[in-house]
Amino acid sequence: DAGVIQSPRHEVTEMGQEVTLRCKPISGHNSLFWYRQTMMRGLELLIYFNNNVPIDDSGMPEDRFSAKMPNASFSTLKIQPSEPRDSAVYFCASSFLLDSPLYRYGYTFGSGTRLTVV
Amino acid sequence: RKEVEQDPGPFNVPEGATVAFNCTYSNSASQSFFWYRQDCRKEPKLLMSVYSSGNEDGRFTAQLNRASQYISLLIRDSKLSDSATYLCVVNMKGDDMRFGAGTRLTVKP
């Protein structure tokens, strides 16, 4: 398996533009997570899905952020309109469900998307 | 109290030293615990799961203390390649895993 695949690796955009981040989880994993990492706030959970269904989006900063998972192999995180304070590294991670004996292998992270909003 | 709390360090130790990190968590019902390692400008990677009875993987030992709500990571015979940030991870409810802010370790020659 190629692991969790995120695209793009880097994104530089102007304030006000729409940004779409993409993630392909590991095949067979049932849970998908979007995290944001900054120096000031560390790793923050934005939203997670179980079996393609959003379970908890309480970490999504505001209405400018939205996430979808139309099928088991693809998810998007969209920011519209983007602002300079959204600049961060956005990680996608996937795992087996909590009640799976394979959950002990934890999360696998993608390489992240480094977003810069100018 | 923060959900997951770690000493941010930095810990600067010589090669061969033994170093220990602690992590406290707020939810007494938490069931799953992990240590992750993150290198500069890279994604976090699983170092080891933490089991109730404690577990060891080579030079690394993880322990769980439910009564005091903390987990620990012990690294023996530190190598230069152990330099990284170590993240404590605890589930809050369901599949919701929370990361600590991380402890930075630098191993020096």
mmCIF file of C-alpha atoms in Angstrom:
data_model
loop_
_atom_site.group_PDB
_atom_site.id
_atom_site.type_symbol
_atom_site.label_atom_id
_atom_site.label_comp_id
_atom_site.label_asym_id
_atom_site.label_seq_id
_atom_site.Cartn_x
_atom_site.Cartn_y
_atom_site.Cartn_z
ATOM 1 C CA ASP A 1 0.000 0.000 0.000
ATOM 2 C CA ALA A 2 1.235 3.488 -0.825
ATOM 3 C CA GLY A 3 0.110 4.875 2.514
ATOM 4 C CA VAL A 4 -2.075 7.938 3.001
ATOM 5 C CA ILE A 5 -1.731 10.195 -0.023
ATOM 6 C CA GLN A 6 -2.296 13.924 0.213
ATOM 7 C CA SER A 7 -2.238 16.556 -2.479
ATOM 8 C CA PRO A 8 -0.959 19.087 -3.111
ATOM 9 C CA ARG A 9 2.226 18.976 -1.031
ATOM 10 C CA HIS A 10 2.488 22.752 -1.061
ATOM 11 C CA GLU A 11 -0.097 25.427 -1.788
ATOM 12 C CA VAL A 12 0.424 29.158 -1.902
ATOM 13 C CA THR A 13 -2.692 31.207 -2.485
ATOM 14 C CA GLU A 14 -3.960 34.715 -2.088
ATOM 15 C CA MET A 15 -6.334 35.737 0.639
ATOM 16 C CA GLY A 16 -9.938 35.255 -0.424
ATOM 17 C CA GLN A 17 -9.257 32.370 -2.771
ATOM 18 C CA GLU A 18 -10.757 28.912 -2.399
ATOM 19 C CA VAL A 19 -8.393 26.138 -1.383
ATOM 20 C CA THR A 20 -9.114 22.416 -1.710
ATOM 21 C CA LEU A 21 -6.947 19.809 -0.038
ATOM 22 C CA ARG A 22 -7.253 16.159 -0.998
ATOM 23 C CA CYS A 23 -6.654 12.891 0.769
ATOM 24 C CA LYS A 24 -6.684 9.222 -0.179
ATOM 25 C CA PRO A 25 -6.679 6.996 2.917
ATOM 26 C CA ILE A 26 -5.142 3.557 3.199
ATOM 27 C CA SER A 27 -7.366 0.931 1.637
ATOM 28 C CA GLY A 28 -9.288 -0.937 4.329
ATOM 29 C CA HIS A 29 -9.112 1.828 6.916
ATOM 30 C CA ASN A 30 -12.548 2.923 8.101
ATOM 31 C CA SER A 31 -11.677 6.164 9.861
ATOM 32 C CA LEU A 32 -10.273 9.343 8.355
ATOM 33 C CA PHE A 33 -9.059 12.410 10.202
ATOM 34 C CA TRP A 34 -8.093 15.928 9.219
ATOM 35 C CA TYR A 35 -5.577 17.728 11.441
ATOM 36 C CA ARG A 36 -3.988 21.151 11.298
ATOM 37 C CA GLN A 37 -0.544 21.844 12.771
ATOM 38 C CA THR A 38 0.977 25.202 13.652
ATOM 39 C CA MET A 39 3.853 26.151 15.901
ATOM 40 C CA MET A 40 1.531 27.994 18.251
ATOM 41 C CA ARG A 41 -1.294 25.465 18.567
ATOM 42 C CA GLY A 42 0.332 22.128 17.751
ATOM 43 C CA LEU A 43 -1.779 19.395 16.158
ATOM 44 C CA GLU A 44 -5.494 20.179 16.196
ATOM 45 C CA LEU A 45 -8.188 17.742 15.143
ATOM 46 C CA LEU A 46 -10.524 19.438 12.682
ATOM 47 C CA ILE A 47 -12.944 16.667 11.760
ATOM 48 C CA TYR A 48 -13.108 12.907 11.479
ATOM 49 C CA PHE A 49 -15.180 10.381 9.551
ATOM 50 C CA ASN A 50 -16.123 6.790 10.287
ATOM 51 C CA ASN A 51 -17.228 4.769 7.266
ATOM 52 C CA ASN A 52 -17.468 8.006 5.253
ATOM 53 C CA VAL A 53 -19.832 9.625 7.771
ATOM 54 C CA PRO A 54 -18.704 12.788 9.623
ATOM 55 C CA ILE A 55 -18.669 12.001 13.344
ATOM 56 C CA ASP A 56 -17.241 15.104 14.976
ATOM 57 C CA ASP A 57 -16.597 18.425 13.279
ATOM 58 C CA SER A 58 -16.353 20.487 16.454
ATOM 59 C CA GLY A 59 -12.758 21.294 15.642
ATOM 60 C CA MET A 60 -13.563 23.012 12.366
ATOM 61 C CA PRO A 61 -12.652 26.644 13.038
ATOM 62 C CA GLU A 62 -15.566 28.303 11.308
ATOM 63 C CA ASP A 63 -17.970 28.113 8.413
ATOM 64 C CA ARG A 64 -15.219 28.844 5.938
ATOM 65 C CA PHE A 65 -14.032 25.278 6.437
ATOM 66 C CA SER A 66 -15.867 22.262 5.067
ATOM 67 C CA ALA A 67 -14.943 18.616 4.577
ATOM 68 C CA LYS A 68 -16.453 15.806 2.574
ATOM 69 C CA MET A 69 -15.878 12.116 2.138
ATOM 70 C CA PRO A 70 -17.924 10.962 -0.841
ATOM 71 C CA ASN A 71 -16.488 7.446 -0.744
ATOM 72 C CA ALA A 72 -14.094 5.251 1.191
ATOM 73 C CA SER A 73 -11.081 6.257 -0.873
ATOM 74 C CA PHE A 74 -11.303 10.016 -1.045
ATOM 75 C CA SER A 75 -11.808 13.067 1.146
ATOM 76 C CA THR A 76 -11.497 16.806 0.660
ATOM 77 C CA LEU A 77 -11.013 19.737 2.995
ATOM 78 C CA LYS A 78 -12.076 23.053 1.538
ATOM 79 C CA ILE A 79 -11.403 26.566 2.780
ATOM 80 C CA GLN A 80 -13.458 29.336 1.220
ATOM 81 C CA PRO A 81 -12.501 32.123 1.456
ATOM 82 C CA SER A 82 -8.974 31.558 2.713
ATOM 83 C CA GLU A 83 -7.280 33.920 5.168
ATOM 84 C CA PRO A 84 -3.623 34.382 6.193
ATOM 85 C CA ARG A 85 -4.349 32.839 9.625
ATOM 86 C CA ASP A 86 -5.243 29.580 7.859
ATOM 87 C CA SER A 87 -1.576 29.131 6.971
ATOM 88 C CA ALA A 88 -0.489 25.811 8.488
ATOM 89 C CA VAL A 89 0.352 22.229 7.650
ATOM 90 C CA TYR A 90 -2.793 20.179 7.114
ATOM 91 C CA PHE A 91 -2.491 16.456 7.745
ATOM 92 C CA CYS A 92 -4.849 13.705 6.792
ATOM 93 C CA ALA A 93 -4.659 10.424 8.723
ATOM 94 C CA SER A 94 -6.504 7.126 8.535
ATOM 95 C CA SER A 95 -6.940 4.135 10.798
ATOM 96 C CA PHE A 96 -9.059 1.098 11.572
ATOM 97 C CA LEU A 97 -12.091 1.635 13.785
ATOM 98 C CA LEU A 98 -11.607 1.792 17.553
ATOM 99 C CA ASP A 99 -13.306 -1.564 18.085
ATOM 100 C CA SER A 100 -11.077 -3.333 15.576
ATOM 101 C CA PRO A 101 -8.233 -5.464 16.953
ATOM 102 C CA LEU A 102 -6.065 -3.720 14.368
ATOM 103 C CA TYR A 103 -6.646 -0.333 16.011
ATOM 104 C CA ARG A 104 -3.483 -0.908 18.026
ATOM 105 C CA TYR A 105 -1.553 0.110 14.895
ATOM 106 C CA GLY A 106 -2.833 3.629 15.444
ATOM 107 C CA TYR A 107 -3.120 6.305 12.825
ATOM 108 C CA THR A 108 -1.122 6.575 9.620
ATOM 109 C CA PHE A 109 -0.515 10.127 8.492
ATOM 110 C CA GLY A 110 -0.067 11.507 5.036
ATOM 111 C CA SER A 111 2.883 13.765 4.262
ATOM 112 C CA GLY A 112 0.736 16.848 4.754
ATOM 113 C CA THR A 113 -0.129 19.913 2.718
ATOM 114 C CA ARG A 114 1.784 23.042 3.615
ATOM 115 C CA LEU A 115 -0.635 25.912 3.014
ATOM 116 C CA THR A 116 0.471 29.512 2.824
ATOM 117 C CA VAL A 117 -2.144 32.223 2.415
ATOM 118 C CA VAL A 118 -0.693 35.611 1.498
ATOM 119 C CA ARG B 1 -6.602 21.112 32.720
ATOM 120 C CA LYS B 2 -5.552 20.372 29.159
ATOM 121 C CA GLU B 3 -6.830 17.138 27.650
ATOM 122 C CA VAL B 4 -3.321 15.866 26.992
ATOM 123 C CA GLU B 5 -0.346 17.576 28.550
ATOM 124 C CA GLN B 6 3.366 17.093 27.942
ATOM 125 C CA ASP B 7 6.524 18.819 29.070
ATOM 126 C CA PRO B 8 7.592 20.646 25.879
ATOM 127 C CA GLY B 9 11.277 20.384 26.718
ATOM 128 C CA PRO B 10 13.622 20.718 25.018
ATOM 129 C CA PHE B 11 15.527 17.784 26.414
ATOM 130 C CA ASN B 12 19.198 17.931 25.434
ATOM 131 C CA VAL B 13 21.035 14.729 26.295
ATOM 132 C CA PRO B 14 24.365 13.133 25.325
ATOM 133 C CA GLU B 15 24.537 9.963 23.283
ATOM 134 C CA GLY B 16 24.061 6.903 25.426
ATOM 135 C CA ALA B 17 21.921 8.665 28.012
ATOM 136 C CA THR B 18 18.587 7.439 29.281
ATOM 137 C CA VAL B 19 15.727 9.897 28.973
ATOM 138 C CA ALA B 20 12.094 9.696 30.105
ATOM 139 C CA PHE B 21 9.025 11.640 29.035
ATOM 140 C CA ASN B 22 5.715 11.834 30.837
ATOM 141 C CA CYS B 23 2.300 12.721 29.553
ATOM 142 C CA THR B 24 -0.850 13.342 31.598
ATOM 143 C CA TYR B 25 -4.409 13.072 30.324
ATOM 144 C CA SER B 26 -7.707 14.400 31.629
ATOM 145 C CA ASN B 27 -10.254 11.747 30.656
ATOM 146 C CA SER B 28 -10.272 8.857 33.105
ATOM 147 C CA ALA B 29 -12.291 6.794 30.604
ATOM 148 C CA SER B 30 -9.581 6.928 27.923
ATOM 149 C CA GLN B 31 -8.737 3.491 26.570
ATOM 150 C CA SER B 32 -6.147 3.905 23.839
ATOM 151 C CA PHE B 33 -2.693 5.411 24.157
ATOM 152 C CA PHE B 34 0.168 5.855 21.736
ATOM 153 C CA TRP B 35 3.531 7.512 21.367
ATOM 154 C CA TYR B 36 4.312 9.105 18.024
ATOM 155 C CA ARG B 37 7.531 10.558 16.737
ATOM 156 C CA GLN B 38 7.712 13.591 14.464
ATOM 157 C CA ASP B 39 10.835 14.725 12.667
ATOM 158 C CA CYS B 40 11.230 18.315 11.528
ATOM 159 C CA ARG B 41 8.909 19.131 8.609
ATOM 160 C CA LYS B 42 7.651 15.548 8.452
ATOM 161 C CA GLU B 43 4.438 13.814 9.411
ATOM 162 C CA PRO B 44 3.992 12.098 12.791
ATOM 163 C CA LYS B 45 4.780 8.396 12.744
ATOM 164 C CA LEU B 46 3.705 5.739 15.201
ATOM 165 C CA LEU B 47 6.479 4.816 17.601
ATOM 166 C CA MET B 48 4.543 2.417 19.790
ATOM 167 C CA SER B 49 1.161 1.671 21.316
ATOM 168 C CA VAL B 50 0.932 1.728 25.095
ATOM 169 C CA TYR B 51 -0.617 -1.298 26.753
ATOM 170 C CA SER B 52 -1.955 -1.555 30.287
ATOM 171 C CA SER B 53 0.789 -3.946 31.323
ATOM 172 C CA GLY B 54 3.517 -1.781 29.829
ATOM 173 C CA ASN B 55 5.491 -2.747 26.757
ATOM 174 C CA GLU B 56 8.992 -2.642 25.416
ATOM 175 C CA ASP B 57 10.391 -2.373 21.927
ATOM 176 C CA GLY B 58 14.153 -2.506 21.860
ATOM 177 C CA ARG B 59 15.477 0.599 23.599
ATOM 178 C CA PHE B 60 11.987 2.018 24.087
ATOM 179 C CA THR B 61 9.681 1.260 27.016
ATOM 180 C CA ALA B 62 6.152 2.616 27.406
ATOM 181 C CA GLN B 63 4.099 2.469 30.579
ATOM 182 C CA LEU B 64 0.581 3.416 31.589
ATOM 183 C CA ASN B 65 -0.541 4.517 35.044
ATOM 184 C CA ARG B 66 -4.337 4.696 35.038
ATOM 185 C CA ALA B 67 -4.653 5.726 38.674
ATOM 186 C CA SER B 68 -2.577 8.844 38.101
ATOM 187 C CA GLN B 69 -3.670 9.246 34.471
ATOM 188 C CA TYR B 70 -0.290 9.408 32.828
ATOM 189 C CA ILE B 71 1.778 7.517 30.326
ATOM 190 C CA SER B 72 5.522 7.487 30.029
ATOM 191 C CA LEU B 73 8.178 6.771 27.437
ATOM 192 C CA LEU B 74 11.684 5.701 28.374
ATOM 193 C CA ILE B 75 14.509 5.732 25.850
ATOM 194 C CA ARG B 76 17.683 3.902 26.806
ATOM 195 C CA ASP B 77 21.106 4.293 25.187
ATOM 196 C CA SER B 78 20.037 7.377 23.209
ATOM 197 C CA LYS B 79 21.218 7.650 19.603
ATOM 198 C CA LEU B 80 21.701 10.763 17.516
ATOM 199 C CA SER B 81 18.874 9.486 15.326
ATOM 200 C CA ASP B 82 16.472 9.647 18.289
ATOM 201 C CA SER B 83 16.446 13.446 17.997
ATOM 202 C CA ALA B 84 12.849 14.366 17.206
ATOM 203 C CA THR B 85 9.634 15.553 18.800
ATOM 204 C CA TYR B 86 7.737 12.871 20.711
ATOM 205 C CA LEU B 87 3.958 13.174 20.781
ATOM 206 C CA CYS B 88 1.686 11.573 23.324
ATOM 207 C CA VAL B 89 -1.723 10.515 21.938
ATOM 208 C CA VAL B 90 -4.813 9.639 23.968
ATOM 209 C CA ASN B 91 -8.358 8.917 22.892
ATOM 210 C CA MET B 92 -10.948 11.196 24.478
ATOM 211 C CA LYS B 93 -14.126 9.501 23.337
ATOM 212 C CA GLY B 94 -14.806 7.045 20.569
ATOM 213 C CA ASP B 95 -12.223 7.450 17.848
ATOM 214 C CA ASP B 96 -11.339 11.003 18.816
ATOM 215 C CA MET B 97 -7.605 10.930 19.508
ATOM 216 C CA ARG B 98 -5.940 14.000 20.988
ATOM 217 C CA PHE B 99 -2.300 14.830 20.611
ATOM 218 C CA GLY B 100 -0.117 16.452 23.184
ATOM 219 C CA ALA B 101 1.964 19.432 22.143
ATOM 220 C CA GLY B 102 5.038 17.219 21.947
ATOM 221 C CA THR B 103 8.374 16.986 23.735
ATOM 222 C CA ARG B 104 11.453 17.922 21.768
ATOM 223 C CA LEU B 105 14.506 15.728 22.228
ATOM 224 C CA THR B 106 17.997 16.525 20.984
ATOM 225 C CA VAL B 107 20.688 13.892 21.386
ATOM 226 C CA LYS B 108 24.193 15.319 21.108
ATOM 227 C CA PRO B 109 27.503 13.603 20.351
#
